[in-house]
Coordinates of C-alpha atoms in Angstrom, one line a residue:
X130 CA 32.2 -49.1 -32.7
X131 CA 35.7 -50.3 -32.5
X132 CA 38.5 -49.1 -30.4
X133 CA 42.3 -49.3 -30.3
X134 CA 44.3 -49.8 -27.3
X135 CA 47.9 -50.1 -27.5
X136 CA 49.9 -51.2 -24.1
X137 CA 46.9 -53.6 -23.6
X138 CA 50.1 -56.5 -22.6
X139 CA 50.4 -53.9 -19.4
X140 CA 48.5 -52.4 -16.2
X141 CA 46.2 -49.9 -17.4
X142 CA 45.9 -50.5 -20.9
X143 CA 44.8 -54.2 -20.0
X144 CA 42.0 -53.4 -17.6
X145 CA 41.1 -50.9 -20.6
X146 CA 41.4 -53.2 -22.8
X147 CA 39.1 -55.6 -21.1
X148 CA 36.5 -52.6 -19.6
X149 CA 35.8 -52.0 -23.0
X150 CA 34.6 -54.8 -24.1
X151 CA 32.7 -55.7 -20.8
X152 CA 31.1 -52.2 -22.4
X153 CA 29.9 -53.7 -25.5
X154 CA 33.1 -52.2 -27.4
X155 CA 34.9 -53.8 -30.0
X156 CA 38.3 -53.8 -28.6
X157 CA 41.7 -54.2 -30.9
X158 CA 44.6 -54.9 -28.1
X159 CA 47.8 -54.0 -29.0
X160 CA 50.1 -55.8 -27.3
X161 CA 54.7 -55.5 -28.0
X162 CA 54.7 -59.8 -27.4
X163 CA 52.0 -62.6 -27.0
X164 CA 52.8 -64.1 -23.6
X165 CA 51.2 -67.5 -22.9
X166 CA 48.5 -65.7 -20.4
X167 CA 47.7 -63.5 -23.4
X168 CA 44.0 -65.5 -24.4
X169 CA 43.4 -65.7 -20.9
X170 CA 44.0 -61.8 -19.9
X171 CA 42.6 -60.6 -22.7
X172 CA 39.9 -63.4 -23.6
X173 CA 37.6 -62.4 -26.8
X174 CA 39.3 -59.3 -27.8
X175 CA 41.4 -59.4 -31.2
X176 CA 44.8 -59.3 -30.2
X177 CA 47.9 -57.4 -32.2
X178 CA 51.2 -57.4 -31.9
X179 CA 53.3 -54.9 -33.1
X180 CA 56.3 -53.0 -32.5
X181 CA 54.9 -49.3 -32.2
X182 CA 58.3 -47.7 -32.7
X183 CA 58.8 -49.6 -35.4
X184 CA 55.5 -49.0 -36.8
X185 CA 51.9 -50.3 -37.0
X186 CA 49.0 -51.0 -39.9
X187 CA 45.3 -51.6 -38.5
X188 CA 43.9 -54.4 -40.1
X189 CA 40.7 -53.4 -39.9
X190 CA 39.0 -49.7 -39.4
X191 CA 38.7 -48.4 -35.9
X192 CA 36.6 -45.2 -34.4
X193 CA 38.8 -44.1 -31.6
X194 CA 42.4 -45.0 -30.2
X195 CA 43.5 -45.0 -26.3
X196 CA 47.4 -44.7 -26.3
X197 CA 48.2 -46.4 -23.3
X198 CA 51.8 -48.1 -24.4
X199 CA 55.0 -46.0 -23.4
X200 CA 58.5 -47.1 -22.3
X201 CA 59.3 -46.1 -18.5
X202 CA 62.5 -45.5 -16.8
X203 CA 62.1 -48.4 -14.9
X204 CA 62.1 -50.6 -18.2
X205 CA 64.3 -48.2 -20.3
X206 CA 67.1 -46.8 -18.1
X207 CA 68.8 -45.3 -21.2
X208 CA 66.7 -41.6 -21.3
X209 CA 67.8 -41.0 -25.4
X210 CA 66.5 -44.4 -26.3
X211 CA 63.5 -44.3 -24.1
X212 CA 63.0 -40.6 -25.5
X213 CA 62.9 -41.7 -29.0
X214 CA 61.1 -44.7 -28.9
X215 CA 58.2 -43.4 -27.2
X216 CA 58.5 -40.4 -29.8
X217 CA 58.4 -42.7 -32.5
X218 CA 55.4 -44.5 -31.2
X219 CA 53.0 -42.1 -30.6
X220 CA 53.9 -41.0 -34.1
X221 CA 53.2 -44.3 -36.2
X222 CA 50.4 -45.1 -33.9
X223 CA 48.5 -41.6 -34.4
X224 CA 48.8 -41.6 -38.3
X225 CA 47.8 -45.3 -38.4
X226 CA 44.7 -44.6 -36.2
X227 CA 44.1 -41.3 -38.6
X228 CA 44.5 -43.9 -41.7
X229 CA 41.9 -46.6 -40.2
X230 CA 39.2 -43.6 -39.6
X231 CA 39.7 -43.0 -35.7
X232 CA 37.9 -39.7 -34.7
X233 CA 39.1 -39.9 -31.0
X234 CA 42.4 -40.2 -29.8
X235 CA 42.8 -40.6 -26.1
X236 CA 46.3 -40.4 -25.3
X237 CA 47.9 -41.5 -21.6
X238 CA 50.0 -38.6 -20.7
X239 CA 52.1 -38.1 -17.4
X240 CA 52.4 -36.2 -14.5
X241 CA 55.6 -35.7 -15.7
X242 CA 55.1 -33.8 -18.1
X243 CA 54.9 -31.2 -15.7
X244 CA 58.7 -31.3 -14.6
X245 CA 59.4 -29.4 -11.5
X246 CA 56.0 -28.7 -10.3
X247 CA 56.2 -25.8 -7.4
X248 CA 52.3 -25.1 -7.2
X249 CA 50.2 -26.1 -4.7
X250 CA 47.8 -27.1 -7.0
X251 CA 48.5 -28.2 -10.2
X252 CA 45.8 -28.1 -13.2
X253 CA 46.4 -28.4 -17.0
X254 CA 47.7 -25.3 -17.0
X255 CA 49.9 -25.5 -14.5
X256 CA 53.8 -24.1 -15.9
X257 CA 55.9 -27.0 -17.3
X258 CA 59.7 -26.8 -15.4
X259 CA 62.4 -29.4 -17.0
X260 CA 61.2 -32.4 -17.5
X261 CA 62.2 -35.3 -17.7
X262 CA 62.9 -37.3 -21.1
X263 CA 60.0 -39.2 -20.0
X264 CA 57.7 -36.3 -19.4
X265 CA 59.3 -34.7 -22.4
X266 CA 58.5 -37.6 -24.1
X267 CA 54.9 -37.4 -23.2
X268 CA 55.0 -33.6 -24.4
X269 CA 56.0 -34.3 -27.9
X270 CA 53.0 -36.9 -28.1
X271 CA 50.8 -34.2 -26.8
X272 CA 51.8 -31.4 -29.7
X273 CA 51.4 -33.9 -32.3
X274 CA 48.0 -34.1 -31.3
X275 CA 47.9 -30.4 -31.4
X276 CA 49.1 -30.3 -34.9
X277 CA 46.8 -33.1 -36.2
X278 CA 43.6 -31.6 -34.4
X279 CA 44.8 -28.3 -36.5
X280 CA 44.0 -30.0 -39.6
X281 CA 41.7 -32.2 -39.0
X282 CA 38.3 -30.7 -37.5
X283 CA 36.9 -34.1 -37.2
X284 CA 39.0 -35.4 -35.0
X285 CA 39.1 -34.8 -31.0
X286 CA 41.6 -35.8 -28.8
X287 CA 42.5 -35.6 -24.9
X288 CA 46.1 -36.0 -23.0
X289 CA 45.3 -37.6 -19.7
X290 CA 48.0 -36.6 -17.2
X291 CA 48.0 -39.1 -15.2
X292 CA 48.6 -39.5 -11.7
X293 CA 49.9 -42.5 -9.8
X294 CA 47.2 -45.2 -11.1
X295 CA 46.4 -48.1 -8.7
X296 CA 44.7 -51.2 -8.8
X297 CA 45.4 -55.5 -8.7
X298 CA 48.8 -55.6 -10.0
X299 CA 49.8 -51.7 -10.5
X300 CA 53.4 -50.8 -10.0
X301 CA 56.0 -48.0 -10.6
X302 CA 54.2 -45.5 -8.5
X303 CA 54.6 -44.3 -4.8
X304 CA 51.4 -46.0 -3.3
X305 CA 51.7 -49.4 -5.3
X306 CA 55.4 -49.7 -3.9
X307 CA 54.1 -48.9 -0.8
X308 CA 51.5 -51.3 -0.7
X309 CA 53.8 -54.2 -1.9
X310 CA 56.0 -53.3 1.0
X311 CA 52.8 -53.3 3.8
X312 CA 52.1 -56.9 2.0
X313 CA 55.7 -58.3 2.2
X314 CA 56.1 -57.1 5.9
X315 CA 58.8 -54.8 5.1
X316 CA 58.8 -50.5 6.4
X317 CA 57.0 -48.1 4.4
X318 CA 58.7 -44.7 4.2
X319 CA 57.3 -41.6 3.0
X320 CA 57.4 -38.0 3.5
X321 CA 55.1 -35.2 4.3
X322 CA 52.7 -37.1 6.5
X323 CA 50.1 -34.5 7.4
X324 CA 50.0 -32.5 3.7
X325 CA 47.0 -32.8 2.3
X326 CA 47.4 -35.8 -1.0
X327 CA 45.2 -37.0 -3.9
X328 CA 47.2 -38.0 -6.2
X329 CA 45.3 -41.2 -6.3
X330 CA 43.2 -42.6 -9.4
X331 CA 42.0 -46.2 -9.4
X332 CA 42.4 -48.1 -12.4
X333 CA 38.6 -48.8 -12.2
X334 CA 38.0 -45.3 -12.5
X335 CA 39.9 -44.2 -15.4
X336 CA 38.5 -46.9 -17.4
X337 CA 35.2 -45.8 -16.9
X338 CA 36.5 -42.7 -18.1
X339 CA 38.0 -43.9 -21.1
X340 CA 34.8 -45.4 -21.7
X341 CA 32.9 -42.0 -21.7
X342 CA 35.7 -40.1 -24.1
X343 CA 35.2 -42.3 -26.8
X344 CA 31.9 -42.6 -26.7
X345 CA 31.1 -39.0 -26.9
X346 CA 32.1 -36.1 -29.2
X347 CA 35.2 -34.4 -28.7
X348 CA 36.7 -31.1 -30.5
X349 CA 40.1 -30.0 -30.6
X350 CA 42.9 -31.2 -28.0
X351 CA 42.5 -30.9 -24.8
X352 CA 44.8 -31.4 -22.1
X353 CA 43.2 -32.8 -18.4
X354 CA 44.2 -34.0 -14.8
X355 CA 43.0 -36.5 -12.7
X356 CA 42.5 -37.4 -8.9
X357 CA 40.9 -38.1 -6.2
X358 CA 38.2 -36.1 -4.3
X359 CA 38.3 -34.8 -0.8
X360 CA 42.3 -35.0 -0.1
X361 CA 43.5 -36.4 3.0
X362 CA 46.6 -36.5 4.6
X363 CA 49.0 -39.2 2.9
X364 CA 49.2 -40.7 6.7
X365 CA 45.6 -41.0 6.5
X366 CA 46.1 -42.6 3.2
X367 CA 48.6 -44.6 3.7
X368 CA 46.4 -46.1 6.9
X369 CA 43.6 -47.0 5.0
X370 CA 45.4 -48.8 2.2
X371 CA 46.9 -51.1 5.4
X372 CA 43.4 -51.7 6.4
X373 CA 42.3 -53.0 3.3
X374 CA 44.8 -55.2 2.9
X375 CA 45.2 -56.2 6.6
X376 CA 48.6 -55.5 7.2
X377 CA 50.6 -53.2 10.1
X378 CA 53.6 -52.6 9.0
X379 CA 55.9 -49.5 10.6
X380 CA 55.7 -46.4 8.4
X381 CA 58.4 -44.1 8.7
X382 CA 58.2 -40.5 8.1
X383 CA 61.5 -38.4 6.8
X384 CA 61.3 -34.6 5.8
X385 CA 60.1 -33.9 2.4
X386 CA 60.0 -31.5 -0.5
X387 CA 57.6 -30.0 -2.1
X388 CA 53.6 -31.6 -1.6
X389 CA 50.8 -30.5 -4.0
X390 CA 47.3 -31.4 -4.7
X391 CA 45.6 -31.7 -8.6
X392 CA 42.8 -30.8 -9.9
X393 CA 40.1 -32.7 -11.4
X394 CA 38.1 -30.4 -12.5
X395 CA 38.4 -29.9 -16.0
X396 CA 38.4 -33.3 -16.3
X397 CA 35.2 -33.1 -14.4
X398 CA 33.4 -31.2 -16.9
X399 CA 34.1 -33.8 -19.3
X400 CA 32.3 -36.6 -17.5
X401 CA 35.6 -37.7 -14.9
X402 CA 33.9 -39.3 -11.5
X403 CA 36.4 -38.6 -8.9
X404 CA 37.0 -41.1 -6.1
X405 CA 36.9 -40.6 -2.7
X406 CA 40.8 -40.7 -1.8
X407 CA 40.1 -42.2 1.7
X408 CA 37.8 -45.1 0.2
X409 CA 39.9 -45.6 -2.8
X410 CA 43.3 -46.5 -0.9
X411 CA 41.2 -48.9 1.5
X412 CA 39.4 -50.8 -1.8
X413 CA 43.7 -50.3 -3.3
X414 CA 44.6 -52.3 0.0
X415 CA 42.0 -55.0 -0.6
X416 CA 42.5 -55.5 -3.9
X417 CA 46.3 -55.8 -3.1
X418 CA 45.9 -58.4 -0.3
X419 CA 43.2 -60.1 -2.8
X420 CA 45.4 -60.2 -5.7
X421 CA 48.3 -61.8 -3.9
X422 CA 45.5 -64.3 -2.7
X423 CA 45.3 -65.6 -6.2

């Protein structure tokens, strides 16, 4: 079989990317730019490049697609033109998966999506409460799947809302800035440390998940959440990423909002392994302190 992943240039669609393959898959990366790493990070897979919000043609014919590209405030400060351009993405890159013969459609939705969330634990169907344009973003993707899965029976599709993914080089979330302060020596601060957290999925984890979506039958759209098993408070989680990567830095505690857990498990049902949230921020801290090493 063949699979699409788009954002394979970045974090999570890269170790995708190259999970995949490791699998036995036949992996098309879509990547915005070839960068001069490019045959190294993503050795013997077919590389693409393409503007998604532009539009994209597949070459070739491909059995499932893993959406993993998006723009992110952090890279698009400008919420219309990030809005759009995520928009127009998920569009072109659905109906050219649809037009190549794709059956699956994984698509990497956000926590966002949920807005405002004022649960205690939050599951797919969890209220949505103003967004974002990112997370509304991420909702628009999400109904085009539900109108495509309306007319087309044979295709099955998921939206992974996606917690804070770590790993070797992850970034843009709460733990990964966290951990790149404990490895530059600088004060970690952070709030509510004795609520319970597991909003924690390690890169190594969703892949493996990926890996099971597309390679068993799906029906209709459904909408998921991941994290980690048995919560622990985030001191507790914050202490064992510094002990993987062999740091003691000062973390500072300020009063916070609102804490929540999520639930797995839906997701569970669908094949999902959850971590252990206590072992995956110390293997996090490792991998941190072994990925600077390099």
């Amino acid at each position: 079989m063949r699979v699409a992943v788009t954002g394979a240039g970045g974090f999570a669609g890269g170790h995708i990317a190259r999970h995949l393959k490791s699998a036995g898959v036949d992996v098309t990366a879509v990547v915005r730019s070839v960068r001069p790493d490019t045959s190294v990070s993503l050795a013997h897979v077919d590389v693409q490049q393409a503007d998604l919000a532009s539009g994209i043609t597949f070459s070739a014919p491909v059995n499932a697609l893993v959406h993993c590209a998006a723009e992110i405030p952090a890279r698009c400060p400008d919420p219309d033109q990030m809005y759009a351009a995520n928009v127009d993405a998920a569009r072109n890159v659905f109906s050219a998966a649809l037009d190549a013969g794709a059956t699956h459609i994984i698509f990497c939705s956000s926590m966002s999506a949920f807005g405002t969330i004022s649960a205690d634990l939050v599951t797919p169907q969890t209220p949505v409460s103003a967004p974002d344009s990112y997370g509304r973003s991420k909702l628009a993707g999400e109904a085009m799947l539900d109108e495509i899965v309306a007319t087309r029976p044979d295709v099955g599709s998921v939206s992974l809302r996606l917690p804070g993914i770590v790993g070797p080089g992850s970034h843009d979330n709460f733990l990964s800035a966290a951990a790149g302060r404990m490895l530059a020596g600088d004060v970690v601060n952070a709030r509510n440390p004795d609520a319970p957290f597991n909003n924690i999925l390690p890169v190594a984890n969703l892949a493996r998940f990926v890996e099971h979506l597309v390679t068993h039958p799906l029906q209709g759209h459904t909408r998921l959440t991941l994290a980690a098993r048995q919560p622990a408070p985030i001191r507790q989680i914050l202490a064992e990423i510094q002990a993987g990567a062999g740091t003691n830095v000062p973390v500072e505690f300020g009063p916070g909002g609102h804490s929540f857990l999520v639930s797995s498990k839906d997701a569970c049902k669908l094949g999902y392994q959850p971590p252990h949230a206590l072992q995956a921020a110390r293997q996090f801290g490792q991998d941190c302190r072994d990925f600077k090493d390099l």
